[in-house]
Amino acid sequence: EQTLSYGELNRRANQLAHKLIELGVGPDVLVGIAMERSLDMVVGLLGILKAGGAYVPLDPEYPEDRLAYMFADSGITLLLTQAHLREVLPIPAAIECLELDEQALVGYSDANPNIEVAPQNLAYVIYTSGSTGKPKGTLLPHQNVVRLFAATQGWFRFDASDVWTVFHSYAFDFSVWELFGALLYGGRA
């Protein structure tokens, strides 16, 4: 079992966000993330969002041909990943890889970045199975995520005592409910 306090999560995500901003990430810039389920994956997702970018989840468990298509179709130029996955994923040479480890973030500020993001800016891109047999990228803005939780808070009365299951792949849309529900209300995942 891995644990990370909200304070440490925020500090690490902020450091990553500053690094990503330095690399040109900002509002509506798509950043791929191909990581195994871990706390670093959560740091990666939050770091991308804190930099103003939108994440494109690429589950390393997906078949190679599906991943290759998603890399090409998404147009990402930057990928957050883990060292052991670089050798097994079909990453095009034109995509810059950033391995998310503690050394990659040394020297970066842990203060909240000063980035303005509008409700209509992209938060993430989820690839569906697609009716043509090819995955289809669905662009989702921040306002959709906020609307989801605003609409359901009255029904469920979420709070910091809640424990959320994080069962689904982060490349599946329902993962937004699982992960960000816990984070928005201070719960545990």
CSV table of C-alpha atoms in Angstrom, one decimal:
chain,number,residue,atom,x,y,z
A,1,GLU,CA,0.0,0.0,0.0
A,2,GLN,CA,1.3,3.4,-1.0
A,3,THR,CA,0.5,6.6,0.9
A,4,LEU,CA,1.0,10.2,0.2
A,5,SER,CA,-0.4,13.2,2.1
A,6,TYR,CA,-2.3,15.9,0.3
A,7,GLY,CA,0.5,18.3,1.1
A,8,GLU,CA,3.2,16.1,-0.4
A,9,LEU,CA,1.0,15.4,-3.4
A,10,ASN,CA,0.5,19.1,-4.0
A,11,ARG,CA,4.2,19.8,-3.6
A,12,ARG,CA,5.3,17.1,-6.1
A,13,ALA,CA,2.5,18.0,-8.6
A,14,ASN,CA,3.6,21.7,-8.4
A,15,GLN,CA,7.2,20.8,-9.1
A,16,LEU,CA,6.2,18.7,-12.1
A,17,ALA,CA,3.9,21.6,-13.3
A,18,HIS,CA,6.8,24.0,-13.2
A,19,LYS,CA,8.9,21.6,-15.2
A,20,LEU,CA,6.1,21.1,-17.7
A,21,ILE,CA,5.6,24.9,-18.0
A,22,GLU,CA,9.3,25.2,-18.8
A,23,LEU,CA,8.8,22.6,-21.5
A,24,GLY,CA,6.0,24.7,-23.1
A,25,VAL,CA,2.9,23.2,-21.5
A,26,GLY,CA,0.0,25.5,-21.0
A,27,PRO,CA,-3.7,25.7,-21.6
A,28,ASP,CA,-5.0,23.2,-24.2
A,29,VAL,CA,-1.5,21.7,-24.7
A,30,LEU,CA,-1.9,17.9,-24.8
A,31,VAL,CA,0.5,15.8,-22.7
A,32,GLY,CA,0.5,12.1,-22.9
A,33,ILE,CA,0.8,10.0,-19.7
A,34,ALA,CA,1.7,6.3,-19.9
A,35,MET,CA,2.3,5.0,-16.4
A,36,GLU,CA,1.4,2.0,-14.3
A,37,ARG,CA,-1.1,2.7,-11.6
A,38,SER,CA,0.8,4.4,-8.8
A,39,LEU,CA,1.1,7.6,-6.8
A,40,ASP,CA,3.5,8.9,-9.5
A,41,MET,CA,0.6,8.5,-11.9
A,42,VAL,CA,-1.6,10.7,-9.7
A,43,VAL,CA,1.3,13.3,-9.4
A,44,GLY,CA,1.6,13.2,-13.2
A,45,LEU,CA,-2.1,13.8,-13.9
A,46,LEU,CA,-2.2,16.7,-11.4
A,47,GLY,CA,1.0,18.2,-12.6
A,48,ILE,CA,-0.3,18.3,-16.1
A,49,LEU,CA,-3.5,20.0,-15.0
A,50,LYS,CA,-1.6,22.4,-12.7
A,51,ALA,CA,0.5,23.4,-15.7
A,52,GLY,CA,-2.7,24.2,-17.6
A,53,GLY,CA,-2.3,21.3,-19.9
A,54,ALA,CA,-4.7,18.5,-20.7
A,55,TYR,CA,-3.7,14.9,-20.1
A,56,VAL,CA,-4.0,12.1,-22.7
A,57,PRO,CA,-4.0,8.8,-20.7
A,58,LEU,CA,-2.2,5.9,-22.5
A,59,ASP,CA,-2.6,2.7,-20.5
A,60,PRO,CA,0.5,0.6,-20.9
A,61,GLU,CA,-1.7,-2.5,-20.8
A,62,TYR,CA,-3.3,-1.6,-24.1
A,63,PRO,CA,-2.4,-3.5,-27.2
A,64,GLU,CA,0.6,-2.1,-29.1
A,65,ASP,CA,-1.3,-1.2,-32.2
A,66,ARG,CA,-3.9,0.7,-30.2
A,67,LEU,CA,-1.2,2.7,-28.4
A,68,ALA,CA,0.6,3.4,-31.6
A,69,TYR,CA,-2.6,4.8,-33.1
A,70,MET,CA,-3.3,6.9,-30.1
A,71,PHE,CA,0.2,8.3,-30.1
A,72,ALA,CA,-0.1,9.3,-33.7
A,73,ASP,CA,-3.7,10.5,-33.6
A,74,SER,CA,-3.4,12.6,-30.4
A,75,GLY,CA,-0.6,14.7,-31.8
A,76,ILE,CA,1.2,14.8,-28.4
A,77,THR,CA,4.8,15.9,-28.4
A,78,LEU,CA,5.5,15.2,-24.7
A,79,LEU,CA,4.9,12.0,-22.8
A,80,LEU,CA,5.2,11.4,-19.0
A,81,THR,CA,6.2,7.8,-18.4
A,82,GLN,CA,8.4,5.5,-16.3
A,83,ALA,CA,11.9,4.3,-17.3
A,84,HIS,CA,10.9,0.6,-17.6
A,85,LEU,CA,8.0,1.4,-20.0
A,86,ARG,CA,10.1,3.3,-22.5
A,87,GLU,CA,11.5,0.1,-23.9
A,88,VAL,CA,8.1,-1.6,-24.3
A,89,LEU,CA,5.8,1.2,-25.5
A,90,PRO,CA,5.6,2.1,-29.3
A,91,ILE,CA,6.7,5.7,-28.6
A,92,PRO,CA,7.4,7.6,-31.8
A,93,ALA,CA,10.9,9.2,-32.0
A,94,ALA,CA,9.3,12.7,-32.3
A,95,ILE,CA,7.8,12.5,-28.8
A,96,GLU,CA,9.9,13.8,-26.0
A,97,CYS,CA,9.7,11.5,-22.9
A,98,LEU,CA,9.9,12.8,-19.4
A,99,GLU,CA,10.4,10.0,-16.8
A,100,LEU,CA,8.6,11.0,-13.6
A,101,ASP,CA,11.0,10.3,-10.8
A,102,GLU,CA,12.2,12.4,-7.9
A,103,GLN,CA,15.4,13.3,-9.6
A,104,ALA,CA,13.5,14.9,-12.6
A,105,LEU,CA,11.9,17.4,-10.3
A,106,VAL,CA,14.9,18.4,-8.1
A,107,GLY,CA,15.3,22.2,-8.1
A,108,TYR,CA,11.8,23.0,-9.2
A,109,SER,CA,9.5,25.2,-7.1
A,110,ASP,CA,6.9,23.5,-5.0
A,111,ALA,CA,4.7,26.6,-5.0
A,112,ASN,CA,1.4,26.6,-6.8
A,113,PRO,CA,2.0,27.7,-10.4
A,114,ASN,CA,0.4,30.9,-11.5
A,115,ILE,CA,-1.5,29.6,-14.6
A,116,GLU,CA,-5.0,30.8,-15.7
A,117,VAL,CA,-7.2,28.1,-17.0
A,118,ALA,CA,-10.7,28.8,-18.3
A,119,PRO,CA,-13.7,26.4,-17.9
A,120,GLN,CA,-13.7,25.7,-21.6
A,121,ASN,CA,-10.0,24.8,-21.7
A,122,LEU,CA,-9.3,21.1,-22.1
A,123,ALA,CA,-8.8,18.9,-19.0
A,124,TYR,CA,-8.2,15.6,-20.7
A,125,VAL,CA,-8.7,13.5,-23.9
A,126,ILE,CA,-10.2,10.0,-23.5
A,127,TYR,CA,-10.0,7.5,-26.4
A,128,THR,CA,-13.2,5.5,-26.8
A,129,SER,CA,-13.4,2.2,-28.7
A,130,GLY,CA,-14.8,4.1,-31.7
A,131,SER,CA,-17.6,2.8,-34.0
A,132,THR,CA,-15.2,2.4,-36.9
A,133,GLY,CA,-12.9,0.1,-34.9
A,134,LYS,CA,-10.3,2.9,-34.5
A,135,PRO,CA,-10.1,4.6,-31.1
A,136,LYS,CA,-11.7,8.1,-31.2
A,137,GLY,CA,-10.3,10.9,-29.0
A,138,THR,CA,-13.0,12.7,-27.0
A,139,LEU,CA,-11.9,16.2,-25.9
A,140,LEU,CA,-13.3,17.1,-22.4
A,141,PRO,CA,-13.0,20.6,-20.9
A,142,HIS,CA,-12.7,21.5,-17.2
A,143,GLN,CA,-16.3,22.6,-17.1
A,144,ASN,CA,-17.5,19.1,-17.7
A,145,VAL,CA,-15.6,17.7,-14.7
A,146,VAL,CA,-16.8,20.5,-12.5
A,147,ARG,CA,-20.4,20.0,-13.7
A,148,LEU,CA,-20.2,16.3,-12.9
A,149,PHE,CA,-19.3,16.8,-9.2
A,150,ALA,CA,-21.6,19.9,-8.8
A,151,ALA,CA,-24.5,17.8,-10.1
A,152,THR,CA,-23.9,14.8,-7.8
A,153,GLN,CA,-22.7,16.5,-4.5
A,154,GLY,CA,-26.3,16.9,-3.3
A,155,TRP,CA,-27.1,13.2,-3.9
A,156,PHE,CA,-24.0,11.8,-2.2
A,157,ARG,CA,-22.8,14.5,0.2
A,158,PHE,CA,-19.2,13.7,-0.3
A,159,ASP,CA,-16.7,14.7,2.3
A,160,ALA,CA,-13.2,14.0,3.7
A,161,SER,CA,-14.3,10.8,5.4
A,162,ASP,CA,-15.1,9.1,2.1
A,163,VAL,CA,-12.9,6.3,0.8
A,164,TRP,CA,-13.0,6.0,-3.0
A,165,THR,CA,-12.2,2.9,-5.0
A,166,VAL,CA,-9.8,3.6,-7.9
A,167,PHE,CA,-10.7,0.5,-9.8
A,168,HIS,CA,-10.8,1.5,-13.5
A,169,SER,CA,-8.0,2.2,-15.8
A,170,TYR,CA,-7.1,5.9,-15.8
A,171,ALA,CA,-7.6,5.7,-19.6
A,172,PHE,CA,-11.3,5.0,-19.0
A,173,ASP,CA,-13.6,8.0,-18.5
A,174,PHE,CA,-15.1,6.6,-15.2
A,175,SER,CA,-11.6,7.0,-13.6
A,176,VAL,CA,-12.3,10.8,-13.5
A,177,TRP,CA,-15.1,10.2,-11.1
A,178,GLU,CA,-13.1,7.8,-8.9
A,179,LEU,CA,-9.8,9.8,-8.7
A,180,PHE,CA,-11.0,13.4,-8.8
A,181,GLY,CA,-13.9,12.6,-6.5
A,182,ALA,CA,-11.5,11.6,-3.8
A,183,LEU,CA,-9.2,14.6,-4.5
A,184,LEU,CA,-11.9,17.2,-4.7
A,185,TYR,CA,-13.5,16.3,-1.3
A,186,GLY,CA,-10.3,15.4,0.6
A,187,GLY,CA,-11.1,11.7,0.7
A,188,ARG,CA,-8.9,8.7,0.4
A,189,ALA,CA,-8.4,6.6,-2.8
